[in-house]
PDB file of N, CA and C in Angstrom:
ATOM      1  N   MET M   1       0.837  -1.226   0.126  1.00 41.00           N
ATOM      2  CA  MET M   1      -0.113  -0.086  -0.236  1.00 41.00           C
ATOM      3  C   MET M   1       0.887   1.168   0.003  1.00 41.00           C
ATOM      4  N   ALA M   2       0.426   2.253  -0.993  1.00 42.00           N
ATOM      5  CA  ALA M   2       1.411   3.392  -1.181  1.00 42.00           C
ATOM      6  C   ALA M   2       0.848   4.344   0.140  1.00 42.00           C
ATOM      7  N   PRO M   3       1.887   4.968   0.450  1.00 46.00           N
ATOM      8  CA  PRO M   3       1.920   5.661   1.814  1.00 46.00           C
ATOM      9  C   PRO M   3       0.912   7.045   1.485  1.00 46.00           C
ATOM     10  N   VAL M   4      -0.048   7.434   2.450  1.00 48.00           N
ATOM     11  CA  VAL M   4      -0.621   8.714   2.428  1.00 48.00           C
ATOM     12  C   VAL M   4      -0.138   9.969   2.667  1.00 48.00           C
ATOM     13  N   SER M   5      -0.108  10.639   1.435  1.00 58.00           N
ATOM     14  CA  SER M   5       1.073  12.059   1.620  1.00 58.00           C
ATOM     15  C   SER M   5      -0.389  13.195   2.393  1.00 58.00           C
ATOM     16  N   SER M   6       0.339  13.979   3.031  1.00 72.00           N
ATOM     17  CA  SER M   6      -0.188  14.854   3.979  1.00 72.00           C
ATOM     18  C   SER M   6      -1.243  15.945   3.059  1.00 72.00           C
ATOM     19  N   VAL M   7      -2.146  16.399   3.539  1.00 82.00           N
ATOM     20  CA  VAL M   7      -3.148  17.196   2.777  1.00 82.00           C
ATOM     21  C   VAL M   7      -2.379  18.559   2.760  1.00 82.00           C
ATOM     22  N   ILE M   8      -2.204  19.125   1.772  1.00 88.00           N
ATOM     23  CA  ILE M   8      -1.488  20.537   1.893  1.00 88.00           C
ATOM     24  C   ILE M   8      -2.919  21.521   2.176  1.00 88.00           C
ATOM     25  N   PRO M   9      -2.152  22.358   3.160  1.00 88.00           N
ATOM     26  CA  PRO M   9      -3.006  23.722   3.820  1.00 88.00           C
ATOM     27  C   PRO M   9      -3.517  24.428   2.575  1.00 88.00           C
ATOM     28  N   LYS M  10      -4.456  24.879   2.708  1.00 87.00           N
ATOM     29  CA  LYS M  10      -5.093  26.220   1.396  1.00 87.00           C
ATOM     30  C   LYS M  10      -4.024  27.148   1.834  1.00 87.00           C
ATOM     31  N   GLY M  11      -3.776  27.790   0.189  1.00 88.00           N
ATOM     32  CA  GLY M  11      -2.759  28.662   0.531  1.00 88.00           C
ATOM     33  C   GLY M  11      -1.430  28.608   0.389  1.00 88.00           C
ATOM     34  N   TRP M  12      -1.024  27.428   0.326  1.00 90.00           N
ATOM     35  CA  TRP M  12       0.052  26.798   0.631  1.00 90.00           C
ATOM     36  C   TRP M  12       0.203  25.548  -0.922  1.00 90.00           C
ATOM     37  N   THR M  13       1.530  25.638  -1.329  1.00 94.00           N
ATOM     38  CA  THR M  13       1.686  24.541  -2.416  1.00 94.00           C
ATOM     39  C   THR M  13       3.006  23.921  -1.915  1.00 94.00           C
ATOM     40  N   ASP M  14       3.215  22.372  -2.331  1.00 94.00           N
ATOM     41  CA  ASP M  14       4.388  21.683  -2.017  1.00 94.00           C
ATOM     42  C   ASP M  14       4.939  21.631  -3.529  1.00 94.00           C
ATOM     43  N   LYS M  15       4.462  22.447  -4.397  1.00 95.00           N
ATOM     44  CA  LYS M  15       5.493  22.365  -5.742  1.00 95.00           C
ATOM     45  C   LYS M  15       6.310  23.640  -5.832  1.00 95.00           C
ATOM     46  N   ILE M  16       7.457  23.105  -5.230  1.00 94.00           N
ATOM     47  CA  ILE M  16       8.390  24.783  -5.380  1.00 94.00           C
ATOM     48  C   ILE M  16       9.048  24.851  -6.640  1.00 94.00           C
ATOM     49  N   VAL M  17       9.262  25.928  -7.201  1.00 92.00           N
ATOM     50  CA  VAL M  17       9.838  26.635  -8.152  1.00 92.00           C
ATOM     51  C   VAL M  17      11.228  26.777  -7.701  1.00 92.00           C
ATOM     52  N   GLN M  18      12.410  26.111  -8.447  1.00 94.00           N
ATOM     53  CA  GLN M  18      13.913  26.534  -8.560  1.00 94.00           C
ATOM     54  C   GLN M  18      13.907  25.892  -6.938  1.00 94.00           C
ATOM     55  N   GLU M  19      13.572  24.824  -6.393  1.00 95.00           N
ATOM     56  CA  GLU M  19      14.153  24.144  -5.187  1.00 95.00           C
ATOM     57  C   GLU M  19      15.412  24.529  -4.815  1.00 95.00           C
ATOM     58  N   SER M  20      16.243  24.100  -5.637  1.00 96.00           N
ATOM     59  CA  SER M  20      17.572  24.143  -5.367  1.00 96.00           C
ATOM     60  C   SER M  20      17.942  25.501  -4.754  1.00 96.00           C
ATOM     61  N   ASN M  21      17.757  26.620  -5.512  1.00 96.00           N
ATOM     62  CA  ASN M  21      17.809  27.852  -5.565  1.00 96.00           C
ATOM     63  C   ASN M  21      17.039  28.472  -4.221  1.00 96.00           C
ATOM     64  N   VAL M  22      16.153  28.033  -3.982  1.00 96.00           N
ATOM     65  CA  VAL M  22      15.180  28.504  -2.509  1.00 96.00           C
ATOM     66  C   VAL M  22      15.776  27.886  -1.492  1.00 96.00           C
ATOM     67  N   LYS M  23      16.532  26.631  -1.278  1.00 96.00           N
ATOM     68  CA  LYS M  23      17.148  25.894  -0.439  1.00 96.00           C
ATOM     69  C   LYS M  23      18.150  26.544   0.200  1.00 96.00           C
ATOM     70  N   LYS M  24      19.142  27.038  -0.976  1.00 96.00           N
ATOM     71  CA  LYS M  24      20.349  27.797  -0.738  1.00 96.00           C
ATOM     72  C   LYS M  24      20.212  29.331  -0.399  1.00 96.00           C
ATOM     73  N   MET M  25      19.262  30.119  -0.832  1.00 94.00           N
ATOM     74  CA  MET M  25      18.792  31.118  -0.216  1.00 94.00           C
ATOM     75  C   MET M  25      18.193  31.023   1.314  1.00 94.00           C
ATOM     76  N   ILE M  26      17.433  30.308   1.530  1.00 95.00           N
ATOM     77  CA  ILE M  26      16.901  30.054   3.013  1.00 95.00           C
ATOM     78  C   ILE M  26      18.308  29.703   3.873  1.00 95.00           C
ATOM     79  N   GLY M  27      19.204  28.692   3.387  1.00 95.00           N
ATOM     80  CA  GLY M  27      20.491  28.156   4.018  1.00 95.00           C
ATOM     81  C   GLY M  27      21.437  29.289   4.471  1.00 95.00           C
ATOM     82  N   GLU M  28      21.801  30.039   3.391  1.00 94.00           N
ATOM     83  CA  GLU M  28      22.416  31.436   3.765  1.00 94.00           C
ATOM     84  C   GLU M  28      21.772  31.974   4.606  1.00 94.00           C
ATOM     85  N   SER M  29      20.175  32.502   4.386  1.00 92.00           N
ATOM     86  CA  SER M  29      19.850  33.432   5.373  1.00 92.00           C
ATOM     87  C   SER M  29      19.824  33.165   6.916  1.00 92.00           C
ATOM     88  N   THR M  30      19.967  31.602   7.139  1.00 92.00           N
ATOM     89  CA  THR M  30      19.539  31.074   8.389  1.00 92.00           C
ATOM     90  C   THR M  30      20.675  30.542   9.300  1.00 92.00           C
ATOM     91  N   GLY M  31      21.841  30.259   7.951  1.00 93.00           N
ATOM     92  CA  GLY M  31      22.683  29.389   8.476  1.00 93.00           C
ATOM     93  C   GLY M  31      22.543  28.171   8.790  1.00 93.00           C
ATOM     94  N   LEU M  32      21.148  27.391   8.355  1.00 94.00           N
ATOM     95  CA  LEU M  32      20.836  25.891   8.702  1.00 94.00           C
ATOM     96  C   LEU M  32      21.293  25.548   7.374  1.00 94.00           C
ATOM     97  N   LYS M  33      21.439  23.916   7.321  1.00 96.00           N
ATOM     98  CA  LYS M  33      21.347  22.950   6.433  1.00 96.00           C
ATOM     99  C   LYS M  33      19.728  23.040   5.999  1.00 96.00           C
ATOM    100  N   VAL M  34      19.228  23.159   5.106  1.00 97.00           N
ATOM    101  CA  VAL M  34      18.002  23.129   4.647  1.00 97.00           C
ATOM    102  C   VAL M  34      17.836  21.446   3.894  1.00 97.00           C
ATOM    103  N   ASP M  35      16.909  20.570   4.323  1.00 96.00           N
ATOM    104  CA  ASP M  35      17.177  19.157   3.879  1.00 96.00           C
ATOM    105  C   ASP M  35      15.947  19.472   2.710  1.00 96.00           C
ATOM    106  N   LYS M  36      14.866  19.817   2.944  1.00 95.00           N
ATOM    107  CA  LYS M  36      13.678  19.961   2.340  1.00 95.00           C
ATOM    108  C   LYS M  36      12.879  21.268   2.437  1.00 95.00           C
ATOM    109  N   ILE M  37      12.307  21.834   1.158  1.00 96.00           N
ATOM    110  CA  ILE M  37      11.540  22.659   1.278  1.00 96.00           C
ATOM    111  C   ILE M  37       9.779  22.134   1.289  1.00 96.00           C
ATOM    112  N   ASP M  38       9.349  22.192   2.372  1.00 94.00           N
ATOM    113  CA  ASP M  38       8.005  21.166   2.598  1.00 94.00           C
ATOM    114  C   ASP M  38       6.745  22.244   1.970  1.00 94.00           C
ATOM    115  N   LEU M  39       6.693  23.326   2.001  1.00 93.00           N
ATOM    116  CA  LEU M  39       5.702  24.036   1.275  1.00 93.00           C
ATOM    117  C   LEU M  39       6.103  25.619   1.245  1.00 93.00           C
ATOM    118  N   ALA M  40       5.293  26.227   0.345  1.00 94.00           N
ATOM    119  CA  ALA M  40       5.770  27.762  -0.371  1.00 94.00           C
ATOM    120  C   ALA M  40       4.350  28.474   0.175  1.00 94.00           C
ATOM    121  N   GLU M  41       4.149  29.497   0.490  1.00 92.00           N
ATOM    122  CA  GLU M  41       2.927  30.277   0.353  1.00 92.00           C
ATOM    123  C   GLU M  41       2.778  30.423  -0.974  1.00 92.00           C
ATOM    124  N   ILE M  42       1.195  30.485  -1.349  1.00 92.00           N
ATOM    125  CA  ILE M  42       0.905  31.076  -2.950  1.00 92.00           C
ATOM    126  C   ILE M  42       1.553  32.210  -3.024  1.00 92.00           C
ATOM    127  N   ALA M  43       0.583  33.196  -1.844  1.00 89.00           N
ATOM    128  CA  ALA M  43       0.431  34.467  -2.298  1.00 89.00           C
ATOM    129  C   ALA M  43       1.162  35.383  -0.925  1.00 89.00           C
ATOM    130  N   GLY M  44       2.454  34.830  -1.000  1.00 86.00           N
ATOM    131  CA  GLY M  44       3.054  35.654  -0.453  1.00 86.00           C
ATOM    132  C   GLY M  44       4.446  35.046  -0.355  1.00 86.00           C
ATOM    133  N   CYS M  45       5.424  35.350   0.852  1.00 90.00           N
ATOM    134  CA  CYS M  45       6.790  35.104   0.765  1.00 90.00           C
ATOM    135  C   CYS M  45       7.178  33.973   1.730  1.00 90.00           C
ATOM    136  N   ARG M  46       6.572  33.076   2.469  1.00 91.00           N
ATOM    137  CA  ARG M  46       6.836  32.583   3.374  1.00 91.00           C
ATOM    138  C   ARG M  46       7.297  30.569   3.056  1.00 91.00           C
ATOM    139  N   TYR M  47       8.051  29.907   3.704  1.00 94.00           N
ATOM    140  CA  TYR M  47       8.384  28.830   3.133  1.00 94.00           C
ATOM    141  C   TYR M  47       8.145  28.137   4.574  1.00 94.00           C
ATOM    142  N   ILE M  48       7.795  26.645   4.373  1.00 93.00           N
ATOM    143  CA  ILE M  48       8.186  25.917   5.838  1.00 93.00           C
ATOM    144  C   ILE M  48       9.312  24.940   5.079  1.00 93.00           C
ATOM    145  N   PHE M  49      10.118  24.688   5.897  1.00 95.00           N
ATOM    146  CA  PHE M  49      11.163  23.974   5.306  1.00 95.00           C
ATOM    147  C   PHE M  49      11.447  23.072   6.938  1.00 95.00           C
ATOM    148  N   SER M  50      12.160  21.711   6.162  1.00 95.00           N
ATOM    149  CA  SER M  50      13.005  20.925   7.177  1.00 95.00           C
ATOM    150  C   SER M  50      14.385  21.192   7.246  1.00 95.00           C
ATOM    151  N   SER M  51      15.017  20.891   8.459  1.00 95.00           N
ATOM    152  CA  SER M  51      16.196  21.082   8.994  1.00 95.00           C
ATOM    153  C   SER M  51      16.316  20.042  10.172  1.00 95.00           C
ATOM    154  N   GLY M  52      17.354  19.037   9.903  1.00 93.00           N
ATOM    155  CA  GLY M  52      17.612  18.326  10.975  1.00 93.00           C
ATOM    156  C   GLY M  52      16.563  17.544  11.566  1.00 93.00           C
ATOM    157  N   GLY M  53      15.189  17.052  10.531  1.00 90.00           N
ATOM    158  CA  GLY M  53      14.065  16.502  11.069  1.00 90.00           C
ATOM    159  C   GLY M  53      12.993  17.686  11.501  1.00 90.00           C
ATOM    160  N   VAL M  54      13.637  18.812  11.866  1.00 91.00           N
ATOM    161  CA  VAL M  54      12.482  19.755  12.525  1.00 91.00           C
ATOM    162  C   VAL M  54      12.043  20.897  11.515  1.00 91.00           C
ATOM    163  N   GLN M  55      10.817  21.143  11.584  1.00 91.00           N
ATOM    164  CA  GLN M  55      10.233  22.042  10.447  1.00 91.00           C
ATOM    165  C   GLN M  55      10.386  23.494  11.081  1.00 91.00           C
ATOM    166  N   HIS M  56      10.975  24.343  10.198  1.00 91.00           N
ATOM    167  CA  HIS M  56      10.809  25.776  10.066  1.00 91.00           C
ATOM    168  C   HIS M  56      10.231  26.448   9.332  1.00 91.00           C
ATOM    169  N   ILE M  57       9.826  27.683   9.625  1.00 90.00           N
ATOM    170  CA  ILE M  57       9.064  28.863   8.660  1.00 90.00           C
ATOM    171  C   ILE M  57       9.752  30.293   8.506  1.00 90.00           C
ATOM    172  N   TRP M  58      10.008  30.212   7.324  1.00 92.00           N
ATOM    173  CA  TRP M  58      11.199  31.681   7.172  1.00 92.00           C
ATOM    174  C   TRP M  58      10.355  32.532   6.227  1.00 92.00           C
ATOM    175  N   ASN M  59      10.086  33.931   6.527  1.00 90.00           N
ATOM    176  CA  ASN M  59       9.563  34.633   6.044  1.00 90.00           C
ATOM    177  C   ASN M  59      10.778  35.661   5.114  1.00 90.00           C
ATOM    178  N   CYS M  60      10.777  35.269   3.740  1.00 90.00           N
ATOM    179  CA  CYS M  60      11.707  36.051   2.902  1.00 90.00           C
ATOM    180  C   CYS M  60      11.580  37.491   2.883  1.00 90.00           C
ATOM    181  N   SER M  61      10.537  38.028   3.354  1.00 90.00           N
ATOM    182  CA  SER M  61      10.102  39.674   2.945  1.00 90.00           C
ATOM    183  C   SER M  61      10.673  40.086   4.302  1.00 90.00           C
ATOM    184  N   SER M  62      10.355  39.737   5.313  1.00 89.00           N
ATOM    185  CA  SER M  62      10.656  40.205   6.548  1.00 89.00           C
ATOM    186  C   SER M  62      12.286  39.576   7.076  1.00 89.00           C
ATOM    187  N   GLU M  63      12.623  38.514   6.707  1.00 89.00           N
ATOM    188  CA  GLU M  63      13.849  37.912   6.844  1.00 89.00           C
ATOM    189  C   GLU M  63      14.016  37.481   8.285  1.00 89.00           C
ATOM    190  N   GLU M  64      12.940  36.789   8.697  1.00 88.00           N
ATOM    191  CA  GLU M  64      12.694  36.142  10.203  1.00 88.00           C
ATOM    192  C   GLU M  64      12.242  35.141   9.982  1.00 88.00           C
ATOM    193  N   GLY M  65      12.758  34.293  11.012  1.00 87.00           N
ATOM    194  CA  GLY M  65      12.097  32.601  10.939  1.00 87.00           C
ATOM    195  C   GLY M  65      11.959  32.280  12.108  1.00 87.00           C
ATOM    196  N   ALA M  66      11.484  31.121  12.155  1.00 88.00           N
ATOM    197  CA  ALA M  66      11.065  30.214  13.291  1.00 88.00           C
ATOM    198  C   ALA M  66      11.313  28.663  13.386  1.00 88.00           C
ATOM    199  N   ILE M  67      11.635  28.302  14.608  1.00 89.00           N
ATOM    200  CA  ILE M  67      11.690  26.868  14.798  1.00 89.00           C
ATOM    201  C   ILE M  67      10.278  26.319  15.248  1.00 89.00           C
ATOM    202  N   VAL M  68       9.463  25.717  14.502  1.00 87.00           N
ATOM    203  CA  VAL M  68       8.168  24.877  14.841  1.00 87.00           C
ATOM    204  C   VAL M  68       8.280  24.034  16.099  1.00 87.00           C
ATOM    205  N   LYS M  69       8.120  24.727  17.096  1.00 85.00           N
ATOM    206  CA  LYS M  69       7.819  23.961  18.203  1.00 85.00           C
ATOM    207  C   LYS M  69       7.217  22.352  18.453  1.00 85.00           C
ATOM    208  N   SER M  70       5.704  22.980  18.002  1.00 80.00           N
ATOM    209  CA  SER M  70       4.651  22.018  18.303  1.00 80.00           C
ATOM    210  C   SER M  70       3.425  22.587  17.281  1.00 80.00           C
ATOM    211  N   PRO M  71       2.633  21.891  16.555  1.00 82.00           N
ATOM    212  CA  PRO M  71       3.010  20.336  16.563  1.00 82.00           C
ATOM    213  C   PRO M  71       4.299  19.749  16.278  1.00 82.00           C
ATOM    214  N   ARG M  72       4.718  18.433  16.300  1.00 83.00           N
ATOM    215  CA  ARG M  72       5.647  18.008  15.936  1.00 83.00           C
ATOM    216  C   ARG M  72       6.033  17.403  14.411  1.00 83.00           C
ATOM    217  N   GLY M  73       6.342  17.017  13.530  1.00 83.00           N
ATOM    218  CA  GLY M  73       6.271  16.388  12.515  1.00 83.00           C
ATOM    219  C   GLY M  73       5.486  17.057  11.266  1.00 83.00           C
ATOM    220  N   ARG M  74       5.655  16.552   9.933  1.00 84.00           N
ATOM    221  CA  ARG M  74       5.086  17.383   8.746  1.00 84.00           C
ATOM    222  C   ARG M  74       3.831  16.982   8.775  1.00 84.00           C
ATOM    223  N   ASP M  75       3.301  15.972   9.245  1.00 85.00           N
ATOM    224  CA  ASP M  75       2.189  15.673   8.830  1.00 85.00           C
ATOM    225  C   ASP M  75       1.013  16.454  10.085  1.00 85.00           C
ATOM    226  N   ALA M  76       1.737  16.424  11.201  1.00 85.00           N
ATOM    227  CA  ALA M  76       0.895  17.271  12.281  1.00 85.00           C
ATOM    228  C   ALA M  76       0.572  18.412  11.769  1.00 85.00           C
ATOM    229  N   LEU M  77       1.748  19.121  11.288  1.00 85.00           N
ATOM    230  CA  LEU M  77       1.948  20.630  10.984  1.00 85.00           C
ATOM    231  C   LEU M  77       0.976  20.708  10.035  1.00 85.00           C
ATOM    232  N   PHE M  78       0.962  20.211   8.974  1.00 84.00           N
ATOM    233  CA  PHE M  78      -0.072  20.368   7.909  1.00 84.00           C
ATOM    234  C   PHE M  78      -1.434  20.231   8.040  1.00 84.00           C
ATOM    235  N   ALA M  79      -1.830  19.423   9.114  1.00 84.00           N
ATOM    236  CA  ALA M  79      -2.975  18.945   9.499  1.00 84.00           C
ATOM    237  C   ALA M  79      -3.446  20.418  10.339  1.00 84.00           C
ATOM    238  N   GLN M  80      -2.710  21.041  11.087  1.00 82.00           N
ATOM    239  CA  GLN M  80      -2.868  22.315  11.919  1.00 82.00           C
ATOM    240  C   GLN M  80      -2.918  23.437  10.808  1.00 82.00           C
ATOM    241  N   LEU M  81      -2.042  23.717  10.135  1.00 81.00           N
ATOM    242  CA  LEU M  81      -2.262  24.674   9.079  1.00 81.00           C
ATOM    243  C   LEU M  81      -3.371  24.557   8.456  1.00 81.00           C
ATOM    244  N   ALA M  82      -3.958  23.435   8.018  1.00 81.00           N
ATOM    245  CA  ALA M  82      -5.241  23.002   7.219  1.00 81.00           C
ATOM    246  C   ALA M  82      -6.128  23.597   8.048  1.00 81.00           C
ATOM    247  N   ALA M  83      -6.253  23.390   9.489  1.00 78.00           N
ATOM    248  CA  ALA M  83      -7.154  23.461  10.374  1.00 78.00           C
ATOM    249  C   ALA M  83      -7.298  25.016  10.704  1.00 78.00           C
ATOM    250  N   ASN M  84      -6.216  25.620  10.715  1.00 72.00           N
ATOM    251  CA  ASN M  84      -5.950  27.089  11.147  1.00 72.00           C
ATOM    252  C   ASN M  84      -4.754  27.925  10.386  1.00 72.00           C
ATOM    253  N   PRO M  85      -4.841  28.024   9.060  1.00 62.00           N
ATOM    254  CA  PRO M  85      -3.585  28.673   8.105  1.00 62.00           C
ATOM    255  C   PRO M  85      -3.403  30.003   8.555  1.00 62.00           C
ATOM    256  N   LEU M  86      -1.983  30.255   8.550  1.00 57.00           N
ATOM    257  CA  LEU M  86      -1.102  31.522   8.841  1.00 57.00           C
ATOM    258  C   LEU M  86      -1.938  32.365   8.022  1.00 57.00           C
ATOM    259  N   PRO M  87      -1.757  33.784   8.514  1.00 50.00           N
ATOM    260  CA  PRO M  87      -0.761  34.303   9.846  1.00 50.00           C
ATOM    261  C   PRO M  87      -1.957  33.947  10.680  1.00 50.00           C
ATOM    262  N   SER M  88      -3.488  33.779  10.679  1.00 44.00           N
ATOM    263  CA  SER M  88      -3.996  33.592  11.884  1.00 44.00           C
ATOM    264  C   SER M  88      -3.982  32.470  12.730  1.00 44.00           C
ATOM    265  N   ILE M  89      -2.574  32.306  13.136  1.00 47.00           N
ATOM    266  CA  ILE M  89      -1.846  31.096  13.903  1.00 47.00           C
ATOM    267  C   ILE M  89      -2.131  30.986  15.139  1.00 47.00           C
ATOM    268  N   SER M  90      -2.781  29.304  15.530  1.00 49.00           N
ATOM    269  CA  SER M  90      -3.526  29.848  16.836  1.00 49.00           C
ATOM    270  C   SER M  90      -2.198  29.145  17.829  1.00 49.00           C
ATOM    271  N   SER M  91      -2.623  29.111  19.044  1.00 54.00           N
ATOM    272  CA  SER M  91      -1.831  28.752  19.945  1.00 54.00           C
ATOM    273  C   SER M  91      -1.267  27.368  20.048  1.00 54.00           C
ATOM    274  N   ASP M  92      -1.937  26.621  18.929  1.00 60.00           N
ATOM    275  CA  ASP M  92      -1.633  24.984  18.867  1.00 60.00           C
ATOM    276  C   ASP M  92      -0.462  24.981  18.071  1.00 60.00           C
ATOM    277  N   VAL M  93      -0.035  26.255  17.604  1.00 65.00           N
ATOM    278  CA  VAL M  93       1.154  25.916  16.736  1.00 65.00           C
ATOM    279  C   VAL M  93       2.286  27.136  17.562  1.00 65.00           C
ATOM    280  N   VAL M  94       3.342  26.068  18.173  1.00 68.00           N
ATOM    281  CA  VAL M  94       3.916  26.995  18.765  1.00 68.00           C
ATOM    282  C   VAL M  94       5.428  26.966  18.321  1.00 68.00           C
ATOM    283  N   LEU M  95       5.885  28.332  17.979  1.00 71.00           N
ATOM    284  CA  LEU M  95       7.016  28.681  17.332  1.00 71.00           C
ATOM    285  C   LEU M  95       8.097  29.318  18.309  1.00 71.00           C
ATOM    286  N   GLU M  96       9.504  29.208  17.934  1.00 74.00           N
ATOM    287  CA  GLU M  96      10.468  29.754  18.724  1.00 74.00           C
ATOM    288  C   GLU M  96      11.060  30.807  17.477  1.00 74.00           C
ATOM    289  N   PRO M  97      11.543  31.847  17.879  1.00 72.00           N
ATOM    290  CA  PRO M  97      12.495  32.634  16.897  1.00 72.00           C
ATOM    291  C   PRO M  97      13.493  31.917  16.299  1.00 72.00           C
ATOM    292  N   LEU M  98      14.555  31.859  15.360  1.00 76.00           N
ATOM    293  CA  LEU M  98      15.512  31.652  14.819  1.00 76.00           C
ATOM    294  C   LEU M  98      16.516  32.904  15.133  1.00 76.00           C
ATOM    295  N   VAL M  99      17.751  32.162  15.938  1.00 75.00           N
ATOM    296  CA  VAL M  99      18.805  33.189  16.081  1.00 75.00           C
ATOM    297  C   VAL M  99      19.327  33.002  14.621  1.00 75.00           C
ATOM    298  N   LEU M 100      19.673  34.217  13.972  1.00 73.00           N
ATOM    299  CA  LEU M 100      20.151  34.194  12.708  1.00 73.00           C
ATOM    300  C   LEU M 100      21.856  34.656  12.868  1.00 73.00           C
ATOM    301  N   PRO M 101      22.626  34.062  11.940  1.00 75.00           N
ATOM    302  CA  PRO M 101      24.030  34.305  11.859  1.00 75.00           C
ATOM    303  C   PRO M 101      24.294  35.777  11.455  1.00 75.00           C
ATOM    304  N   ASP M 102      25.669  36.531  11.784  1.00 70.00           N
ATOM    305  CA  ASP M 102      25.811  37.672  11.434  1.00 70.00           C
ATOM    306  C   ASP M 102      25.593  38.134   9.948  1.00 70.00           C
ATOM    307  N   SER M 103      25.076  38.953   9.462  1.00 56.00           N
ATOM    308  CA  SER M 103      25.404  39.182   8.106  1.00 56.00           C
ATOM    309  C   SER M 103      26.563  40.355   8.085  1.00 56.00           C
ATOM    310  N   ASP M 104      27.060  40.137   6.738  1.00 55.00           N
ATOM    311  CA  ASP M 104      28.357  41.374   6.269  1.00 55.00           C
ATOM    312  C   ASP M 104      27.685  41.947   5.032  1.00 55.00           C
ATOM    313  N   LEU M 105      26.469  41.760   4.852  1.00 50.00           N
ATOM    314  CA  LEU M 105      25.613  42.479   3.448  1.00 50.00           C
ATOM    315  C   LEU M 105      26.044  43.997   3.610  1.00 50.00           C
ATOM    316  N   GLU M 106      25.931  44.646   4.481  1.00 51.00           N
ATOM    317  CA  GLU M 106      26.376  46.353   4.576  1.00 51.00           C
ATOM    318  C   GLU M 106      27.246  46.511   4.298  1.00 51.00           C
ATOM    319  N   ASP M 107      28.379  45.777   4.100  1.00 47.00           N
ATOM    320  CA  ASP M 107      29.754  46.345   3.905  1.00 47.00           C
ATOM    321  C   ASP M 107      29.807  46.947   2.333  1.00 47.00           C
TER     322      ASP M 107
END
């Protein structure tokens, strides 16, 4: 029996255009090794990605990110986003801000 795929939350897609470039951009911005881009916001600039088996949210516009502390796991997070999509994130999704590496972009 084939594995059941997660339901993609409304407003998001798992079809990532130029995924290798997105992974590189997020990796350089966060200092993390990006294993996979899980979702991209359709009408926005946010991505949900996996690094070391943990989901993160990255906002390309504000250049801010967070670790998804709860719910844990791709399927659980997708289900929560489907029930209560960002930005009206519920208390059921617990985020911890990412500490970003120093940047020399202002030189």
